[in-house]
Coordinates of C-alpha atoms and ligand atoms in Angstrom, one line a residue:
X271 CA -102.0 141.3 -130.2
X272 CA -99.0 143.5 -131.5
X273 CA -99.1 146.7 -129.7
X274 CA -98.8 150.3 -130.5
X275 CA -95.2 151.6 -129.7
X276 CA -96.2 154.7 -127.3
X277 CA -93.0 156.6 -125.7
X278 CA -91.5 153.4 -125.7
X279 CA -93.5 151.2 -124.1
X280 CA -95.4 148.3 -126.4
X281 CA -99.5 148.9 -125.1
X282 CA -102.3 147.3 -126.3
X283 CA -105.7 149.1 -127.4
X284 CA -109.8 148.2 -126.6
X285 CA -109.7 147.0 -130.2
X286 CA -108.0 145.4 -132.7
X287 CA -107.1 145.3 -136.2
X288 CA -107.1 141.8 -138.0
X289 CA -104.5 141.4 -140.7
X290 CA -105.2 139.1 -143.6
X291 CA -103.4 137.7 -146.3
X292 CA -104.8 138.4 -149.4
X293 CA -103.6 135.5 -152.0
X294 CA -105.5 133.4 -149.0
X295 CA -108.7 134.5 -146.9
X296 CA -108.0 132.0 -144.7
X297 CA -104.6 132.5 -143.7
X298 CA -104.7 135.9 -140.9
X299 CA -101.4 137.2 -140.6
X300 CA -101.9 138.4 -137.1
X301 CA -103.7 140.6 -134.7
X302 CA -102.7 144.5 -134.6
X303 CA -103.9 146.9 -132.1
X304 CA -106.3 150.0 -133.1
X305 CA -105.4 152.7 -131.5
X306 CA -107.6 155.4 -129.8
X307 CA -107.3 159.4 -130.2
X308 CA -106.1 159.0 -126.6
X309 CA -103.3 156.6 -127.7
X310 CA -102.9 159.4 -130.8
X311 CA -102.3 162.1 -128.6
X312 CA -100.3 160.6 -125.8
X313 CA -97.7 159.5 -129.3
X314 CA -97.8 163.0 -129.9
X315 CA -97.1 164.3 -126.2
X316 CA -94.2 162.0 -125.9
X317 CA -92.3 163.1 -129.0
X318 CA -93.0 166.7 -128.2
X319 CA -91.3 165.4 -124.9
X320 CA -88.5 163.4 -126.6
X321 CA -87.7 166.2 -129.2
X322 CA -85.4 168.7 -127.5
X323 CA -83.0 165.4 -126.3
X324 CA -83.1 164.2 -129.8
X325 CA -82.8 167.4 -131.9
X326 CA -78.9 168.1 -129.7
X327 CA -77.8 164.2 -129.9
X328 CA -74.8 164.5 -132.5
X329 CA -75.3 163.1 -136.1
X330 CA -73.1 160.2 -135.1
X331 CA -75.4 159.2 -132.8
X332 CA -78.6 159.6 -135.1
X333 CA -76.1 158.2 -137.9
X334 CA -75.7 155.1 -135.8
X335 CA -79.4 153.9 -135.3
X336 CA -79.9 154.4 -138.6
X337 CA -76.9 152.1 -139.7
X338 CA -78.1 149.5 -137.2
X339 CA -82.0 149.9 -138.3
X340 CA -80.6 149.4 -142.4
X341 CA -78.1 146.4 -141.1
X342 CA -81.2 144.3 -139.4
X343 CA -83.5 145.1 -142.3
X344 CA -81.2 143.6 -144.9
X345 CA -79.7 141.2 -142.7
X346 CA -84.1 139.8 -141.9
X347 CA -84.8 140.5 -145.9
X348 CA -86.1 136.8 -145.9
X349 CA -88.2 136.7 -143.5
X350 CA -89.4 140.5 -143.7
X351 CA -90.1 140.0 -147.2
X352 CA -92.4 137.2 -146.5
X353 CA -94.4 138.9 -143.9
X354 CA -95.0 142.1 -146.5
X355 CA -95.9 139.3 -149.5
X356 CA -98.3 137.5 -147.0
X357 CA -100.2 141.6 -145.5
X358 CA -99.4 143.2 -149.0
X359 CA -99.8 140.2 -151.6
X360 CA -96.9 140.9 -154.5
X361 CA -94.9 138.4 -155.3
X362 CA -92.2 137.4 -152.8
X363 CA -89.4 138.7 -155.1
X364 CA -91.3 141.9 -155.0
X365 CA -91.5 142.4 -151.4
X366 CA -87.8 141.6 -150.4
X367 CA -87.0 143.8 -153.2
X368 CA -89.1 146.5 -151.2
X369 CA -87.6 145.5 -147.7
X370 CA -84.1 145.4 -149.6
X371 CA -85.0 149.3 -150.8
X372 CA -86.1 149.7 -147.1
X373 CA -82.6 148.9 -145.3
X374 CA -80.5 150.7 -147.7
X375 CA -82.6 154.2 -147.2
X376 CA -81.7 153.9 -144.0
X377 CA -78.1 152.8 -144.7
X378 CA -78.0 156.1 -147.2
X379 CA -79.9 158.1 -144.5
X380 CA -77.2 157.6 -142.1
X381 CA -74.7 159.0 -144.0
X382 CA -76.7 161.7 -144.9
X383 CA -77.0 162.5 -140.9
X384 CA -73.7 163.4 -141.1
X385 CA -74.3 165.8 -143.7
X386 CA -76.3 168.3 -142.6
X387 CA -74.7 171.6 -143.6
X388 CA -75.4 175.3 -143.6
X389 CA -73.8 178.2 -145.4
X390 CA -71.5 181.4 -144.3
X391 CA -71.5 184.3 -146.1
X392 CA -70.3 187.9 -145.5
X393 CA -72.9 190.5 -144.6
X394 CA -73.8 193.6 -147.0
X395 CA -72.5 195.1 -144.1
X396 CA -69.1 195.7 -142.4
X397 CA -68.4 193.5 -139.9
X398 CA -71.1 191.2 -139.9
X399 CA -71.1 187.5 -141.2
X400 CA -74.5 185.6 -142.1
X401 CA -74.7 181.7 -141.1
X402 CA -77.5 179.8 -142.6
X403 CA -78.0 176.8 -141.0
X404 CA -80.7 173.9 -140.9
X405 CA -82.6 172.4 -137.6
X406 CA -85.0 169.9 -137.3
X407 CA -89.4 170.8 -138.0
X408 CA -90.2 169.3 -134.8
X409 CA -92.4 166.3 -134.1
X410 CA -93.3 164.9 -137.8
X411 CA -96.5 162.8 -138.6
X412 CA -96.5 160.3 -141.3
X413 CA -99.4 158.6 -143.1
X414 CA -98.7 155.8 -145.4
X415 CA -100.6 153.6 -147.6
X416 CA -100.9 150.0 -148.4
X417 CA -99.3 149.9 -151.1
X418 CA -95.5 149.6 -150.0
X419 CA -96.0 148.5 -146.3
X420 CA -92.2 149.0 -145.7
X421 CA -90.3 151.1 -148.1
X422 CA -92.7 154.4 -147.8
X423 CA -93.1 154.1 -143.8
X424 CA -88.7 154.1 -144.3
X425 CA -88.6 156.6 -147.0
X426 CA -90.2 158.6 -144.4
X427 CA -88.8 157.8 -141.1
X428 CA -85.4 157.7 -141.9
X429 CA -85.0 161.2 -143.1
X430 CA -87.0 162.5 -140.0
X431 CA -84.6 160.8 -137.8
X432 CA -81.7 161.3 -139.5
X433 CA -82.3 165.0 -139.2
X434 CA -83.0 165.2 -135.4
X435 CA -86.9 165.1 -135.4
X436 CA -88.8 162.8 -133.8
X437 CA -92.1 161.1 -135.2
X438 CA -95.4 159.2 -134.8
X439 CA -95.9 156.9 -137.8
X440 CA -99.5 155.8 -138.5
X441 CA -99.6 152.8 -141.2
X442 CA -102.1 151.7 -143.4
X443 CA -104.7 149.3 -142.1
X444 CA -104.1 146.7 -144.1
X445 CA -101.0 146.3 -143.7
X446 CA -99.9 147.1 -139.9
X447 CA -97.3 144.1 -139.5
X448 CA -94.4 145.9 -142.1
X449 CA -94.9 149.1 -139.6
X450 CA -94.5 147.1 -136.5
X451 CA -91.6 145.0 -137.5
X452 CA -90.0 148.5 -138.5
X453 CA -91.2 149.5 -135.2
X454 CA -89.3 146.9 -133.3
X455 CA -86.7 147.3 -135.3
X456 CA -86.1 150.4 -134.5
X457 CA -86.9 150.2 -130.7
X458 CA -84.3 147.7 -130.8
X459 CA -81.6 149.8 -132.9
X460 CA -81.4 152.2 -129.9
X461 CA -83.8 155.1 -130.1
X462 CA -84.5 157.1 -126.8
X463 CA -88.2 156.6 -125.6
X464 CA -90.8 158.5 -127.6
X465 CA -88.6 159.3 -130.5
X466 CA -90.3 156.8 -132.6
X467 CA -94.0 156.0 -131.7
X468 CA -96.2 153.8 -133.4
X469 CA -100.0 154.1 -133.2
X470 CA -102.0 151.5 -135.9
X471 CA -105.7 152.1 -136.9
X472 CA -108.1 153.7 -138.3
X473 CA -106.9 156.4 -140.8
X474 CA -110.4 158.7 -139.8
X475 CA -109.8 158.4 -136.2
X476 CA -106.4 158.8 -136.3
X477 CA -106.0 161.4 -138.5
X478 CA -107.9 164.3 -137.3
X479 CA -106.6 163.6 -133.5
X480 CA -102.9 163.5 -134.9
X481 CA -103.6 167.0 -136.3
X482 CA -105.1 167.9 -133.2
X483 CA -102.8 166.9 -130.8
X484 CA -100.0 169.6 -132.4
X485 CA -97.6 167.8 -134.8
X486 CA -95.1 170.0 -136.7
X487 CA -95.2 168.4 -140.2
X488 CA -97.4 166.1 -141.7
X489 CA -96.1 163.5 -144.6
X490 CA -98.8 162.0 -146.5
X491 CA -98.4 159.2 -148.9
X492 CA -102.3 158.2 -150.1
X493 CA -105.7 158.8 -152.0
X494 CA -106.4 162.5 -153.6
X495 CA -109.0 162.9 -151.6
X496 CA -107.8 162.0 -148.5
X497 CA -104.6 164.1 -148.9
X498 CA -106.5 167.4 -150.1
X499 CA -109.0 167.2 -147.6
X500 CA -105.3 166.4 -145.0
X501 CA -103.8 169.7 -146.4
X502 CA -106.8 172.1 -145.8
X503 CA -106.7 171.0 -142.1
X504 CA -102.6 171.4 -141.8
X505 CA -103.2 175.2 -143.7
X506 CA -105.3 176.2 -140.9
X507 CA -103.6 174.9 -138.3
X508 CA -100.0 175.9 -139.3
X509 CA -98.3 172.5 -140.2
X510 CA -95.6 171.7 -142.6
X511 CA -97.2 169.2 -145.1
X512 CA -96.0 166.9 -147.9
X513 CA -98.6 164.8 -150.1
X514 CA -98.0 162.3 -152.7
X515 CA -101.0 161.4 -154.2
X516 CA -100.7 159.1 -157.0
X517 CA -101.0 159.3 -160.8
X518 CA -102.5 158.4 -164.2
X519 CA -99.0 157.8 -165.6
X520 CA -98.3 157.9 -169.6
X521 CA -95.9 155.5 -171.6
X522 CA -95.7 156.7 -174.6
X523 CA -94.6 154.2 -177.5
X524 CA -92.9 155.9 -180.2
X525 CA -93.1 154.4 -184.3
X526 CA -89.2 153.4 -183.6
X527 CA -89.0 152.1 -180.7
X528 CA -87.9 148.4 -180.3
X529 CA -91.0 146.5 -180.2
X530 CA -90.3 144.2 -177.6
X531 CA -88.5 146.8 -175.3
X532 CA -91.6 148.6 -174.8
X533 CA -94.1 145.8 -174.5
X534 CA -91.5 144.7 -171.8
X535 CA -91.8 148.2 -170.0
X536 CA -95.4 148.4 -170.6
X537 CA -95.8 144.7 -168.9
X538 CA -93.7 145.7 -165.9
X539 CA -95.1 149.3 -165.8
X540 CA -99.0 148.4 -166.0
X541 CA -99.1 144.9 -164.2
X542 CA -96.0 143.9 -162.0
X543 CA -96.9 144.8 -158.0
X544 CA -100.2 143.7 -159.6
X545 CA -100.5 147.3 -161.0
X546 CA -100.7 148.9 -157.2
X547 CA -98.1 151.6 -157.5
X548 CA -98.2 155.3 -158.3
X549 CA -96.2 155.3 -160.7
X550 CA -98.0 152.0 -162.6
X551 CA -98.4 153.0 -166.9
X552 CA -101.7 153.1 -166.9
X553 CA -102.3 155.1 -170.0
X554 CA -100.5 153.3 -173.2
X555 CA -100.0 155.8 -175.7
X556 CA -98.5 154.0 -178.7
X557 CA -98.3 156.2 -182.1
X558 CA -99.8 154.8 -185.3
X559 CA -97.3 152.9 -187.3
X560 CA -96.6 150.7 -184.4
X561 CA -100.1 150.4 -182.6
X562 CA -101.4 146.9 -183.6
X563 CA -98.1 144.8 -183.8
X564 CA -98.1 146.4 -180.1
X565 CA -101.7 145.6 -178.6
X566 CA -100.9 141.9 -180.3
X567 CA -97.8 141.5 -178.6
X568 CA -98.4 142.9 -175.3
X569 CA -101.9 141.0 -174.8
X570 CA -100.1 137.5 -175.7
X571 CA -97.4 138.8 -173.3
X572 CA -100.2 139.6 -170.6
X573 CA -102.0 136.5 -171.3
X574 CA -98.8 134.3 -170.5
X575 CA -98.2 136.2 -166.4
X576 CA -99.0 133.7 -163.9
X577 CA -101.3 135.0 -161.4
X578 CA -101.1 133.2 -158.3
X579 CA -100.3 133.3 -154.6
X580 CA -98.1 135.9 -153.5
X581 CA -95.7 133.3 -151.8
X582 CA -95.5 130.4 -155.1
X583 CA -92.6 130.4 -156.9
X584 CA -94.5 130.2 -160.1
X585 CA -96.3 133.5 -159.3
X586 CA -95.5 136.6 -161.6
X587 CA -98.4 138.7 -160.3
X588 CA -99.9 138.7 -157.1
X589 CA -103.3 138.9 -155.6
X590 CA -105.3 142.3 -155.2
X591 CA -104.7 144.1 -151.9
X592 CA -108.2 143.9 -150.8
X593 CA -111.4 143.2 -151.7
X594 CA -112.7 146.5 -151.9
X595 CA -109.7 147.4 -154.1
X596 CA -110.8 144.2 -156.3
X597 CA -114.2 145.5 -156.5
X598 CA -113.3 149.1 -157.1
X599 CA -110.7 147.5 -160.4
X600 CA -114.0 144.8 -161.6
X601 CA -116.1 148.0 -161.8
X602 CA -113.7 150.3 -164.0
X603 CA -113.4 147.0 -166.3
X604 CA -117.3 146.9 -166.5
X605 CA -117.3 151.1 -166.9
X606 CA -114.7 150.3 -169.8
X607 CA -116.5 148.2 -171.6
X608 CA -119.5 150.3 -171.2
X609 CA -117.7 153.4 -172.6
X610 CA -116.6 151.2 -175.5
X611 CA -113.1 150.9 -174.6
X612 CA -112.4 147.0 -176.5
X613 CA -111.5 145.0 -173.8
X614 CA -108.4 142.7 -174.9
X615 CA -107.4 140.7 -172.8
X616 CA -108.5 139.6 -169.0
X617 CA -110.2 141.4 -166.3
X618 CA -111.8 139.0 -164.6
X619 CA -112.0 138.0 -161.0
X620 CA -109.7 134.6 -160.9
X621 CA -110.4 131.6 -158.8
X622 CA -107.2 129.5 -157.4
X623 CA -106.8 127.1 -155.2
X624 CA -106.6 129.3 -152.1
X625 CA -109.5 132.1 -151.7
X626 CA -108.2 135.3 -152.4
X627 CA -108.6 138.3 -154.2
X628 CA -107.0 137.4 -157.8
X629 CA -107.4 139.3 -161.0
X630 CA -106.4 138.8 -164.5
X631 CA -104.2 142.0 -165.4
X632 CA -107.1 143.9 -167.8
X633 CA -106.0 145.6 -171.2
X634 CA -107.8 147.5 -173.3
X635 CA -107.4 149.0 -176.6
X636 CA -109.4 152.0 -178.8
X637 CA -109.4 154.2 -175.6
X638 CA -110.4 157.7 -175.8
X639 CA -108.6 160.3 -173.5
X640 CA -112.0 161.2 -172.1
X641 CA -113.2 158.0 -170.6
X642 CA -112.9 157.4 -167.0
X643 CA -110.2 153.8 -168.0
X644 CA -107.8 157.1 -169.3
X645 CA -108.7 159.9 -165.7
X646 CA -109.1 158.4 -163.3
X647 CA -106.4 156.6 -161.1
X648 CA -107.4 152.6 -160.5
X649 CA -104.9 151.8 -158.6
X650 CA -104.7 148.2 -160.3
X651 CA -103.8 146.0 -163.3
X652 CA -106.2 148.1 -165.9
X653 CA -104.2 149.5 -168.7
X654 CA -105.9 151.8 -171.2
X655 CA -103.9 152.0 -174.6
X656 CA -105.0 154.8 -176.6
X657 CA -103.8 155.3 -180.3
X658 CA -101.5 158.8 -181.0
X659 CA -101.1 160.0 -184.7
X660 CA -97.7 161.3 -184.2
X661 CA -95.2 162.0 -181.4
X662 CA -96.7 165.4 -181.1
X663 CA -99.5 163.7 -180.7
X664 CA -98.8 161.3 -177.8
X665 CA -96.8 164.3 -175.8
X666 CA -100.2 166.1 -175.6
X667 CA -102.3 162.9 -174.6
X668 CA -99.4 162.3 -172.0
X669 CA -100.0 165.4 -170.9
X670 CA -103.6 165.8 -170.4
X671 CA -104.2 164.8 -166.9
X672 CA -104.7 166.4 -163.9
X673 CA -102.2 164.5 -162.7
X674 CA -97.9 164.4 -163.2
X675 CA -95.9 161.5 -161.1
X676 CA -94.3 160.0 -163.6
X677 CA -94.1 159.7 -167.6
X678 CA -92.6 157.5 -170.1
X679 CA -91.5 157.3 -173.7
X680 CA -89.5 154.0 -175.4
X681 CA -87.9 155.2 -178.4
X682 CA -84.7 155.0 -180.3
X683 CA -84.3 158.4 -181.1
X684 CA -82.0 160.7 -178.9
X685 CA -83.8 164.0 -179.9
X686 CA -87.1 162.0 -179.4
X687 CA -85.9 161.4 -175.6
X688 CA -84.4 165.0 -175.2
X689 CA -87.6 166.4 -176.4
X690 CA -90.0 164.4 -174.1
X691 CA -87.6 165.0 -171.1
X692 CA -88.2 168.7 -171.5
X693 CA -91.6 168.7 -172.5
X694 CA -94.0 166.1 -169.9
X695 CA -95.5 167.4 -167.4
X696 CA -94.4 164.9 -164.5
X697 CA -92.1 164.6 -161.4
X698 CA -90.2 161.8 -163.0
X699 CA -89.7 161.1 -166.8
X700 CA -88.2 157.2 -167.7
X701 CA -86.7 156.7 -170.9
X702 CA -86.6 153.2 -172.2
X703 CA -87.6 152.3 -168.9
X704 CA -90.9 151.3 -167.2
X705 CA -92.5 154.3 -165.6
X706 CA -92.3 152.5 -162.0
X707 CA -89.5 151.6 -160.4
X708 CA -87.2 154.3 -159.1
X709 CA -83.9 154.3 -157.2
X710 CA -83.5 155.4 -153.0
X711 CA -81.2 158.1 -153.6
X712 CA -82.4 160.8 -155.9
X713 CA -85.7 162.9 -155.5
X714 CA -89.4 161.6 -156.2
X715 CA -92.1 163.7 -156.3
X716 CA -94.4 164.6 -158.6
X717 CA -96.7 167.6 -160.6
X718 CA -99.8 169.0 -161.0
X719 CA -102.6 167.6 -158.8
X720 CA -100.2 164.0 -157.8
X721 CA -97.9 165.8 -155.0
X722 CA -97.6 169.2 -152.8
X723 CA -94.9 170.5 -151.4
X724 CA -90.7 169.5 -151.3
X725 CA -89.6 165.8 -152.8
X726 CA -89.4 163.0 -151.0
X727 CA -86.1 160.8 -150.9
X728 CA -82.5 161.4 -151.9
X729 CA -80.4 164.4 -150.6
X730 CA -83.8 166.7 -151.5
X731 CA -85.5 164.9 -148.5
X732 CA -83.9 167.7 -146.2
X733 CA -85.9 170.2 -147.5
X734 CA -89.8 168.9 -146.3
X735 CA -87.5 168.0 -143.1
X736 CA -85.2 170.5 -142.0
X737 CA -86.4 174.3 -141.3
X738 CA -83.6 177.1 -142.2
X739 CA -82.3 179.5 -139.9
X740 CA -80.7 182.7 -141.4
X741 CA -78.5 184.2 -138.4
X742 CA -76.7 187.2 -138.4
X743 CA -73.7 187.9 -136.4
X744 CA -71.7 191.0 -135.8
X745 CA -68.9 191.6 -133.9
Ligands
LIG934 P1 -105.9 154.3 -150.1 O1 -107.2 154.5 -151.0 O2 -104.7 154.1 -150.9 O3 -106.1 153.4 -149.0 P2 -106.2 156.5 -148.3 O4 -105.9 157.9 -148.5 O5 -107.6 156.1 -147.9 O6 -105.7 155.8 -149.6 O7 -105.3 155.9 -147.2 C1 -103.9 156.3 -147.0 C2 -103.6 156.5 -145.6 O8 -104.4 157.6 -145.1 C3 -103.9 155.3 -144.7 O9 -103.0 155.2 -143.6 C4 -105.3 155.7 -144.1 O10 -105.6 155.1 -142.9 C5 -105.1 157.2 -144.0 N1 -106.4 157.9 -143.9 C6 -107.6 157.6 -144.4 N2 -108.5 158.6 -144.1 C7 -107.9 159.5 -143.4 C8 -108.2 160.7 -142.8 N3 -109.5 161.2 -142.9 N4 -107.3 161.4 -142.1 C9 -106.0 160.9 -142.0 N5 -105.6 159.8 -142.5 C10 -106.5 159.1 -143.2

């Protein structure tokens, strides 16, 4: 069993957590330990414990872990990217992309540990200076998702550390082995006892006696629901929190945009990473002169991706996560259909030669704004196109969602791009771009009902991890 990483001691737990691979049922990438609320809340007590030795080590010394956590990453890319295809199931390029992303945040955050400045100022009044200056939250929680098994849990440890807290990372269930290689990488880098724990499980046993135990900050990365119902418990118990919650991202399609540009960023927005990322286009808003000649070319283009096994060369798209996320993606094809969305192209449960939970990417066309295919987040290769009759148009169809991660627009026109970078309502606008994939060193974050509280990432990572001190000294 791979054990929970618990004030620096690997234990084991009663139970365990068995981790498959999805592009085949019959391959089990290993056995991971489920931890207990005991296990939760001793993770806790030791980074309370740990946290006033790490919060005074210099930035050099937090700096250096970090460089030595981002050299092994990318130096084990291979071999970590192979584990993450075989948990997660994209495509091998996919995951050492993601495990790539994953060393160089912490490369980038150990450079930012050695920028962690304050302010002076001169008082109002005589003889008295004002120093603002930053300190750690305290012990941070983080929840991630399944979704990107290495790059979120680093997005989010990296920054913690870097700033001098100390933290209990909790993984998605499906995808424990990411966490605990990052786990033992870290261990391995240098990191005092306790200052990095890892407890794997259940996410409803685990996440109530994490709150419980007395974290500082919570950082959520996950389902609406889950994170709402996360952030009523933090308001009433006082904790820092931070939520990304996902989207219903737009791409708009403009009359002049190239044709093939934007069915290229619709393909790689909607399907690639087998349409399991928060910022997926899953809304197609394409304006009237250009609608058909883009459904016909984007379903021939969908119709040509080779779904396979996560791990084949051949393999553009890889299997669904897990079978209740292929069951929950098979029903909103059926609800489609029965709305009277016109399904184009695919949607069907594939069969290959290994058993596994294969999909063909799902398209559909004559989409109204109010059917569930064009609300509510799928979380898979389902792409709703729905027809604008102008760019006005297609702004306000972009716009109305309850949620606001990300939104694109493919056009040639410059005051086109101006005027939609002004004007959608999202975290995150991508112009002649696809709506997912973003870079390590700038914010991301979202609007409306996707995120709460400061951005994640880049130099605006400070803010959800650093607490300001305003001091005021006279002479
Ligand atoms: P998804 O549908 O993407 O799996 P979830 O919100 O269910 O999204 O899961 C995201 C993370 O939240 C996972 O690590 C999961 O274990 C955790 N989680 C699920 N339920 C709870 C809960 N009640 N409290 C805390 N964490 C939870």
């Amino acid at each position: 069993m791979h054990s929970n990483l618990i004030d620096g001691i690997w234990r084991n737990s009663q139970t365990a957590l068995r981790n498959d691979n999805p592009s085949d049922l019959d391959d089990v990438v290993g056995e991971y330990a489920s931890g207990s609320p005991d296990d939760m809340r001793e993770a806790v007590a030791a980074a309370r414990a740990a946290f006033p030795a790490w919060s005074r080590t210099t930035p050099q010394q937090r700096s250096d872990i970090l460089d030595t956590a981002g050299s092994e990453i990318l130096a084990r890319r291979q071999v970590l990217g192979t584990l993450l295809a075989r948990e997660e199931g994209k495509t091998l390029p996919e995951a050492i992309g993601e495990v790539t992303r994953a060393g160089q945040i912490f490369k980038f955050f150990a450079g930012e540990a050695l920028r962690m400045q304050g302010e002076l100022m001169d008082s109002v009044r005589p003889g008295v200076e004002v120093l603002v200056s930053r300190e750690p939250v305290g012990v941070v929680g983080l929840i991630t998702p399944w979704n990107f098994p290495i790059a979120i849990p680093a997005w989010k440890t990296a920054p913690a550390l870097a700033f001098g807290n100390t933290v209990v990372l909790k993984p998605a269930e499906l995808v424990p082995g990411s966490a605990w290689a990052l786990a033992d990488i870290l261990q391995r880098a240098g990191l005092p006892a306790g200052v990095f724990n890892l407890v794997m499980g259940s996410g409803h046993v685990l996440g109530p006696a994490m709150l419980d135990a007395g974290i500082d900050a919570l950082s959520f990365t996950g389902s609406q629901r889950t994170g709402q119902s996360l952030a009523k418990a933090c308001a009433v118990r006082g904790i820092k929190v931070q939520l990304e919650m996902g989207g219903k991202n737009p791409l708009v399609v403009a009359d002049d945009a190239d044709l093939e540009q934007a069915v290229e960023c619709a393909l790689n927005g909607a399907f690639y990473a087998t349409g399991q990322r928060c910022t997926a286009s899953s809304r197609l808003i394409v304006c009237n002169r250009i609608h058909d000649a883009f459904v016909t070319r984007l379903a021939e283009r969908t119709a040509a991706l080779r779904v396979g096994h996560a791990l084949a060369v051949e393999s553009q798209i890889g299997p669904v996560a897990s079978e209740a996320q292929l069951a929950n993606n098979l029903s909103h094809v059926a609800g489609g259909q029965a709305e009277g969305a016109r399904l184009v192209y695919g949607g069907e449960h594939l069969k290959r030669t290994t058993r596994g939970y294969y999909q063909a990417p799902a398209l559909f066309a004559d989409c109204t704004p109010d059917m569930r295919l064009c609300r509510e987040e799928i979380f898979g290769p389902v792409a709703a196109v729905l027809r604008a009759e102008s760019y006005e148009h297609a702004l306000a169809l972009a716009n109305d969602t309850p949620y606001g991660l990300a939104a694109g627009l493919c056009t040639r026109s410059l005051a086109l791009a101006t005027h939609f970078r002004r004007h959608a309502e999202a975290g995150m606008v991508m112009v002649n771009l696809p709506t997912a994939g973003v870079d390590y060193h700038v914010p991301f974050g979202g609007r409306k009902t996707s995120s709460h509280g400061p951005r994640e990432q880049g130099r605006y990572a400070i803010e959800f991890y650093t607490t300001v001190k305003t001091a005021y000294l006279g002479s």
